[in-house]
Amino acid sequence: MASLQLCLPSTCRFRQRPVHCAADQRQGLFNRIAPVYDNLNDLLSLGQHRVWKRMAVSWSGAKMGDCVLDLCCGSGDLAFLLSEKVGSNGKVTGLDFSKEQLSIASHRQNFVPKACCNNIEWIEGDALDLPFSDGYFDAITVGYGLRNVVDKHRAMQEMYRVLKPGSRVSVLDFNKSTQPFTASIQEWMIDNVVVPMATGYGLAKEYEYLKSSIREFLTGKELEKLALQVGFSNATHYEIGGGLMGNLVAKR
Amino acid sequence: MVRASIGLLKDAGNGVSKTLSEILVCPLSKLPLRYCEETNSLISEAIGVSFPIKDGIPCLVPKDGKIIEADDMPKTDDAADSSSKHD
């Protein structure tokens, strides 16, 4: 059987080679950090990431009985929070491009005592080509994922496509601050806290990536503009965590 | 092909759950997928590509799809119909 890599339909043929390489590298990175990802998140944010993720879920508007998507779900933190929100009559789909992260998410699901977490399904997929019909989901969350996607415009387009009219996407990530002081604090913390700690796990290079990915990310205003460009009816970016983190909320 | 009981296959570690079978479409054509029990994969008839299912998780990354050669199509009523259409 021929691999699809050799012969992609016209919609994909125009993606440049460097884009494929960057995506493959990031996929590899997330596969490598998977075993320690959750522990490091707790250590590096002193547990605060749990608070920010609860806020992201609240902002998504997910409620009982909803069908929701957690995009770039990783090891499943947001998916498990959504699972509680939508209940046993709702459905959560977690999509990620990292096999290793999904494997951890799936194992966590088996050890969670709550019966309602049976409402989560995991899919290995690409945020740029979502395997869902138009207008399917009642809410979408993305936690620390959009920054790692090689084509943010296309990812936003796909999120817009698969959302029901009137529904929201909630995108939590690092804040690319326009305040020089905040940006300096962020970079100082990455250089002097994050990377040294990651070095202890043999993952220095993987976490050094964080600094350049924030620099290349969009500011809050740019994210709002992008959301409106792809068709969302309104978009607001909230700064949280002392301005170190941000959450874009956009309504279709 | 006799449409397999998707729920039972999920329990066996194969197939996809009923939930997913309702949600999923081909990531490229955005058209419905067909579950193939023989290869434990999801087939996009529209573009002739199959996507694997591993440990119960559908792998729907476009670059991981495999183009189905005519010879590789499972010998079923559906495949026979499509073969006759190609002649």
Short mmCIF file of C-alpha atoms in Angstrom, two decimals:
data_model
loop_
_atom_site.label_atom_id
_atom_site.label_comp_id
_atom_site.label_asym_id
_atom_site.label_seq_id
_atom_site.Cartn_x
_atom_site.Cartn_y
_atom_site.Cartn_z
CA MET A 1 0.00 0.00 0.00
CA ALA A 2 1.36 3.43 -0.85
CA SER A 3 1.82 5.83 2.01
CA LEU A 4 -0.33 8.89 1.92
CA GLN A 5 2.81 10.99 2.44
CA LEU A 6 3.73 10.45 -1.23
CA CYS A 7 0.46 11.54 -2.70
CA LEU A 8 -1.67 14.02 -0.80
CA PRO A 9 -4.85 15.57 -2.18
CA SER A 10 -4.56 19.10 -3.56
CA THR A 11 -5.61 20.75 -0.30
CA CYS A 12 -2.42 19.43 1.31
CA ARG A 13 0.02 19.64 -1.60
CA PHE A 14 0.69 23.32 -1.07
CA ARG A 15 2.17 22.87 2.41
CA GLN A 16 5.89 23.48 2.23
CA ARG A 17 8.42 20.85 3.31
CA PRO A 18 9.75 22.94 6.27
CA VAL A 19 6.21 22.94 7.72
CA HIS A 20 6.12 19.14 7.69
CA CYS A 21 9.58 18.99 9.33
CA ALA A 22 8.57 21.42 12.09
CA ALA A 23 5.39 19.45 12.81
CA ASP A 24 7.33 16.16 12.92
CA GLN A 25 9.91 17.68 15.28
CA ARG A 26 7.22 18.95 17.62
CA GLN A 27 5.44 15.61 17.51
CA GLY A 28 8.71 13.94 18.49
CA LEU A 29 9.24 16.47 21.28
CA PHE A 30 5.82 15.83 22.82
CA ASN A 31 6.32 12.08 22.53
CA ARG A 32 9.65 12.40 24.40
CA ILE A 33 8.35 14.56 27.25
CA ALA A 34 5.17 12.53 27.70
CA PRO A 35 6.38 10.40 30.64
CA VAL A 36 7.20 13.43 32.82
CA TYR A 37 4.86 16.02 31.32
CA ASP A 38 2.25 16.00 34.08
CA ASN A 39 4.79 16.03 36.93
CA LEU A 40 6.73 18.88 35.39
CA ASN A 41 3.56 20.90 34.82
CA ASP A 42 2.79 20.61 38.54
CA LEU A 43 6.34 21.46 39.61
CA LEU A 44 6.91 24.31 37.22
CA SER A 45 3.61 26.07 37.83
CA LEU A 46 3.44 25.13 41.52
CA GLY A 47 0.15 23.46 40.74
CA GLN A 48 -1.35 26.64 39.29
CA HIS A 49 -1.88 25.08 35.85
CA ARG A 50 -4.82 23.19 37.40
CA VAL A 51 -6.51 26.48 38.27
CA TRP A 52 -5.92 27.95 34.82
CA LYS A 53 -7.32 24.81 33.20
CA ARG A 54 -10.50 25.01 35.29
CA MET A 55 -10.88 28.61 34.15
CA ALA A 56 -10.42 27.56 30.53
CA VAL A 57 -13.14 24.95 30.88
CA SER A 58 -15.52 27.47 32.47
CA TRP A 59 -14.91 29.92 29.66
CA SER A 60 -15.71 27.25 27.06
CA GLY A 61 -19.32 27.21 28.27
CA ALA A 62 -19.38 23.40 28.30
CA LYS A 63 -22.41 22.08 30.19
CA MET A 64 -24.32 18.89 30.98
CA GLY A 65 -25.10 16.77 27.95
CA ASP A 66 -22.79 18.64 25.57
CA CYS A 67 -20.53 17.12 22.89
CA VAL A 68 -17.16 18.79 23.33
CA LEU A 69 -13.69 18.63 21.86
CA ASP A 70 -10.40 18.99 23.68
CA LEU A 71 -7.91 19.79 20.93
CA CYS A 72 -4.19 19.08 21.44
CA CYS A 73 -5.44 17.15 24.48
CA GLY A 74 -2.03 15.76 25.43
CA SER A 75 -2.29 13.66 28.58
CA GLY A 76 -5.90 14.69 29.04
CA ASP A 77 -6.08 17.29 31.83
CA LEU A 78 -8.75 19.40 30.11
CA ALA A 79 -10.61 16.34 28.78
CA PHE A 80 -11.02 14.99 32.33
CA LEU A 81 -12.33 18.36 33.55
CA LEU A 82 -14.74 18.49 30.59
CA SER A 83 -15.86 14.97 31.38
CA GLU A 84 -17.17 16.17 34.77
CA LYS A 85 -18.87 19.18 33.15
CA VAL A 86 -20.77 17.29 30.45
CA GLY A 87 -21.69 14.27 32.58
CA SER A 88 -22.60 10.78 31.46
CA ASN A 89 -25.05 12.06 28.83
CA GLY A 90 -22.36 14.21 27.27
CA LYS A 91 -19.36 13.20 25.19
CA VAL A 92 -15.76 14.35 25.25
CA THR A 93 -13.40 13.79 22.35
CA GLY A 94 -9.69 14.29 22.98
CA LEU A 95 -7.51 14.74 19.91
CA ASP A 96 -3.71 14.96 19.79
CA PHE A 97 -0.91 14.14 17.34
CA SER A 98 1.31 12.51 19.97
CA LYS A 99 0.81 8.77 20.39
CA GLU A 100 2.70 8.78 23.68
CA GLN A 101 0.61 11.55 25.23
CA LEU A 102 -2.61 9.79 24.15
CA SER A 103 -1.36 6.55 25.63
CA ILE A 104 -0.89 8.27 28.98
CA ALA A 105 -4.33 9.88 28.71
CA SER A 106 -5.90 6.51 27.98
CA HIS A 107 -4.13 4.87 30.95
CA ARG A 108 -5.19 7.68 33.27
CA GLN A 109 -8.78 7.10 32.18
CA ASN A 110 -8.54 3.49 33.34
CA PHE A 111 -7.42 4.54 36.81
CA VAL A 112 -9.88 7.36 37.39
CA PRO A 113 -12.53 6.17 39.87
CA LYS A 114 -15.29 8.37 38.48
CA ALA A 115 -17.66 6.50 36.21
CA CYS A 116 -18.42 9.57 34.12
CA CYS A 117 -14.89 9.54 32.64
CA ASN A 118 -16.14 6.72 30.47
CA ASN A 119 -17.57 9.48 28.28
CA ILE A 120 -14.11 10.35 26.84
CA GLU A 121 -12.77 9.01 23.54
CA TRP A 122 -9.22 9.57 22.31
CA ILE A 123 -8.17 10.18 18.71
CA GLU A 124 -4.77 10.56 17.15
CA GLY A 125 -5.19 13.36 14.66
CA ASP A 126 -3.99 16.61 13.18
CA ALA A 127 -5.35 19.96 14.39
CA LEU A 128 -4.98 21.22 10.82
CA ASP A 129 -7.24 18.53 9.32
CA LEU A 130 -9.85 17.60 11.91
CA PRO A 131 -11.77 14.34 11.33
CA PHE A 132 -15.12 15.82 12.31
CA SER A 133 -18.14 17.11 10.40
CA ASP A 134 -19.04 20.78 10.21
CA GLY A 135 -20.86 22.28 13.18
CA TYR A 136 -20.58 19.23 15.43
CA PHE A 137 -19.27 20.44 18.80
CA ASP A 138 -20.93 22.48 21.56
CA ALA A 139 -17.56 23.67 22.87
CA ILE A 140 -13.85 23.34 22.16
CA THR A 141 -10.91 23.73 24.51
CA VAL A 142 -7.23 23.95 23.62
CA GLY A 143 -4.69 23.91 26.44
CA TYR A 144 -1.09 24.85 25.61
CA GLY A 145 -1.63 23.54 22.10
CA LEU A 146 -2.24 26.39 19.66
CA ARG A 147 1.27 27.76 20.21
CA ASN A 148 2.74 24.46 19.01
CA VAL A 149 0.66 24.19 15.85
CA VAL A 150 2.61 25.10 12.69
CA ASP A 151 -0.31 26.88 11.00
CA LYS A 152 -2.37 28.73 13.60
CA HIS A 153 -4.66 30.31 11.02
CA ARG A 154 -5.64 26.93 9.64
CA ALA A 155 -6.10 25.49 13.12
CA MET A 156 -8.50 28.34 13.98
CA GLN A 157 -10.34 27.75 10.68
CA GLU A 158 -10.80 24.09 11.53
CA MET A 159 -12.01 24.92 15.04
CA TYR A 160 -14.51 27.36 13.57
CA ARG A 161 -15.68 24.74 11.06
CA VAL A 162 -16.42 22.03 13.60
CA LEU A 163 -18.12 24.31 16.16
CA LYS A 164 -21.89 24.69 16.30
CA PRO A 165 -23.09 28.24 15.65
CA GLY A 166 -23.28 30.16 18.92
CA SER A 167 -20.70 27.91 20.60
CA ARG A 168 -17.32 28.87 22.00
CA VAL A 169 -13.68 27.92 21.78
CA SER A 170 -11.47 28.49 24.82
CA VAL A 171 -7.74 28.61 24.08
CA LEU A 172 -5.41 28.61 27.10
CA ASP A 173 -1.71 29.20 26.58
CA PHE A 174 1.29 31.26 27.59
CA ASN A 175 0.66 34.95 27.14
CA LYS A 176 2.94 36.64 24.66
CA SER A 177 2.99 39.84 26.62
CA THR A 178 3.44 43.28 25.12
CA GLN A 179 4.69 44.44 28.51
CA PRO A 180 8.50 44.20 28.46
CA PHE A 181 8.60 43.51 32.22
CA THR A 182 6.24 40.50 31.97
CA ALA A 183 8.09 39.15 28.93
CA SER A 184 11.39 39.45 30.83
CA ILE A 185 10.00 37.61 33.85
CA GLN A 186 8.73 34.84 31.60
CA GLU A 187 12.08 34.45 29.87
CA TRP A 188 13.98 34.61 33.18
CA MET A 189 11.79 31.85 34.63
CA ILE A 190 12.27 29.64 31.60
CA ASP A 191 16.06 30.12 31.67
CA ASN A 192 16.51 29.83 35.44
CA VAL A 193 13.72 27.56 36.63
CA VAL A 194 12.12 25.59 33.81
CA VAL A 195 15.17 24.52 31.84
CA PRO A 196 17.30 23.61 34.90
CA MET A 197 14.44 21.52 36.24
CA ALA A 198 13.86 19.87 32.87
CA THR A 199 17.60 19.19 32.63
CA GLY A 200 17.18 16.98 35.66
CA TYR A 201 14.89 14.82 33.55
CA GLY A 202 17.22 14.91 30.56
CA LEU A 203 14.85 17.20 28.65
CA ALA A 204 16.72 20.52 28.54
CA LYS A 205 16.42 20.98 24.78
CA GLU A 206 12.74 20.12 24.77
CA TYR A 207 11.94 22.80 27.34
CA GLU A 208 14.29 25.39 25.80
CA TYR A 209 11.83 25.21 22.89
CA LEU A 210 9.32 26.95 25.17
CA LYS A 211 11.10 30.32 24.93
CA SER A 212 11.21 30.45 21.13
CA SER A 213 7.67 29.15 20.83
CA ILE A 214 6.38 32.00 23.03
CA ARG A 215 8.39 34.55 21.04
CA GLU A 216 6.86 33.21 17.82
CA PHE A 217 3.36 33.06 19.27
CA LEU A 218 0.70 35.71 18.80
CA THR A 219 -0.11 38.42 21.33
CA GLY A 220 -3.57 38.57 22.85
CA LYS A 221 -4.66 41.26 20.38
CA GLU A 222 -3.27 39.26 17.47
CA LEU A 223 -5.15 36.17 18.63
CA GLU A 224 -8.39 38.15 18.84
CA LYS A 225 -7.79 39.49 15.34
CA LEU A 226 -7.07 36.00 14.00
CA ALA A 227 -10.28 34.63 15.48
CA LEU A 228 -12.34 37.42 13.93
CA GLN A 229 -10.53 36.94 10.60
CA VAL A 230 -11.57 33.29 10.35
CA GLY A 231 -15.17 34.18 11.14
CA PHE A 232 -15.77 34.10 14.88
CA SER A 233 -18.39 36.70 15.81
CA ASN A 234 -16.47 37.94 18.82
CA ALA A 235 -13.16 37.21 20.51
CA THR A 236 -11.64 38.29 23.82
CA HIS A 237 -8.23 37.45 25.23
CA TYR A 238 -7.98 37.39 29.02
CA GLU A 239 -4.65 37.63 30.81
CA ILE A 240 -4.37 35.38 33.88
CA GLY A 241 -1.63 34.08 36.14
CA GLY A 242 -0.21 37.54 36.65
CA GLY A 243 -0.10 38.11 32.90
CA LEU A 244 2.09 35.07 32.30
CA MET A 245 -0.82 33.10 30.85
CA GLY A 246 -3.66 34.05 28.54
CA ASN A 247 -7.01 32.60 27.51
CA LEU A 248 -8.68 33.44 24.22
CA VAL A 249 -12.45 33.01 24.20
CA ALA A 250 -14.08 33.19 20.78
CA LYS A 251 -17.70 32.64 19.86
CA ARG A 252 -18.83 31.33 16.52
CA MET B 1 -19.08 -6.66 3.89
CA VAL B 2 -21.22 -7.57 6.84
CA ARG B 3 -21.15 -4.45 8.99
CA ALA B 4 -19.39 -5.55 12.19
CA SER B 5 -20.84 -4.92 15.60
CA ILE B 6 -18.78 -1.90 16.48
CA GLY B 7 -19.56 -1.92 20.20
CA LEU B 8 -18.39 -5.53 20.70
CA LEU B 9 -15.24 -4.93 18.68
CA LYS B 10 -14.35 -1.99 20.93
CA ASP B 11 -14.43 -4.30 23.94
CA ALA B 12 -12.02 -6.64 22.19
CA GLY B 13 -9.55 -3.77 21.66
CA ASN B 14 -10.48 -3.57 18.01
CA GLY B 15 -12.84 -1.33 16.16
CA VAL B 16 -14.21 1.95 17.37
CA SER B 17 -16.98 2.72 19.79
CA LYS B 18 -20.44 3.67 18.66
CA THR B 19 -19.71 7.22 19.88
CA LEU B 20 -16.71 7.57 17.62
CA SER B 21 -18.40 5.91 14.66
CA GLU B 22 -21.01 8.68 14.86
CA ILE B 23 -18.46 11.48 15.17
CA LEU B 24 -15.61 10.60 12.83
CA VAL B 25 -15.16 11.55 9.19
CA CYS B 26 -12.17 11.40 6.84
CA PRO B 27 -9.76 14.21 7.85
CA LEU B 28 -9.17 15.04 4.19
CA SER B 29 -12.48 14.61 2.38
CA LYS B 30 -14.65 15.22 5.49
CA LEU B 31 -16.87 12.38 4.24
CA PRO B 32 -18.00 9.33 6.28
CA LEU B 33 -15.60 6.51 7.12
CA ARG B 34 -16.29 2.78 6.94
CA TYR B 35 -14.89 0.38 9.54
CA CYS B 36 -13.08 -2.60 8.01
CA GLU B 37 -12.94 -5.53 10.44
CA GLU B 38 -10.43 -7.47 8.35
CA THR B 39 -7.75 -4.80 8.63
CA ASN B 40 -9.07 -3.10 11.80
CA SER B 41 -8.99 0.23 10.02
CA LEU B 42 -11.24 3.07 8.96
CA ILE B 43 -11.68 3.38 5.21
CA SER B 44 -12.30 6.64 3.42
CA GLU B 45 -14.03 5.42 0.26
CA ALA B 46 -14.08 8.92 -1.23
CA ILE B 47 -10.30 9.10 -1.54
CA GLY B 48 -9.39 5.39 -1.28
CA VAL B 49 -7.36 5.69 1.91
CA SER B 50 -7.32 3.61 5.07
CA PHE B 51 -6.45 4.79 8.56
CA PRO B 52 -5.31 2.34 11.23
CA ILE B 53 -6.76 1.81 14.71
CA LYS B 54 -4.15 1.05 17.37
CA ASP B 55 -5.01 0.04 20.94
CA GLY B 56 -8.54 1.23 20.29
CA ILE B 57 -7.38 4.72 19.24
CA PRO B 58 -8.18 5.71 15.63
CA CYS B 59 -5.13 7.22 13.93
CA LEU B 60 -6.54 9.88 11.65
CA VAL B 61 -3.44 11.98 10.98
CA PRO B 62 -3.55 12.49 7.19
CA LYS B 63 0.08 11.49 6.61
CA ASP B 64 -0.50 8.15 8.35
CA GLY B 65 -3.21 7.17 5.89
CA LYS B 66 -2.43 4.42 3.38
CA ILE B 67 -3.63 4.53 -0.18
CA ILE B 68 -5.61 1.40 -0.89
CA GLU B 69 -4.54 -0.34 -4.08
CA ALA B 70 -7.40 -2.07 -5.90
CA ASP B 71 -5.82 -5.47 -5.12
CA ASP B 72 -5.78 -4.69 -1.40
CA MET B 73 -9.50 -4.01 -1.17
CA PRO B 74 -11.12 -6.65 1.04
CA LYS B 75 -13.14 -9.14 -1.01
CA THR B 76 -16.65 -8.12 -0.07
CA ASP B 77 -19.88 -7.26 -1.84
CA ASP B 78 -18.98 -3.57 -1.51
CA ALA B 79 -15.51 -4.13 -3.02
CA ALA B 80 -17.01 -6.20 -5.87
CA ASP B 81 -19.40 -3.37 -6.66
CA SER B 82 -16.58 -0.80 -6.74
CA SER B 83 -14.42 -3.12 -8.88
CA SER B 84 -17.16 -3.44 -11.47
CA LYS B 85 -17.54 0.37 -11.48
CA HIS B 86 -13.82 0.74 -12.27
CA ASP B 87 -13.98 -1.65 -15.26
#
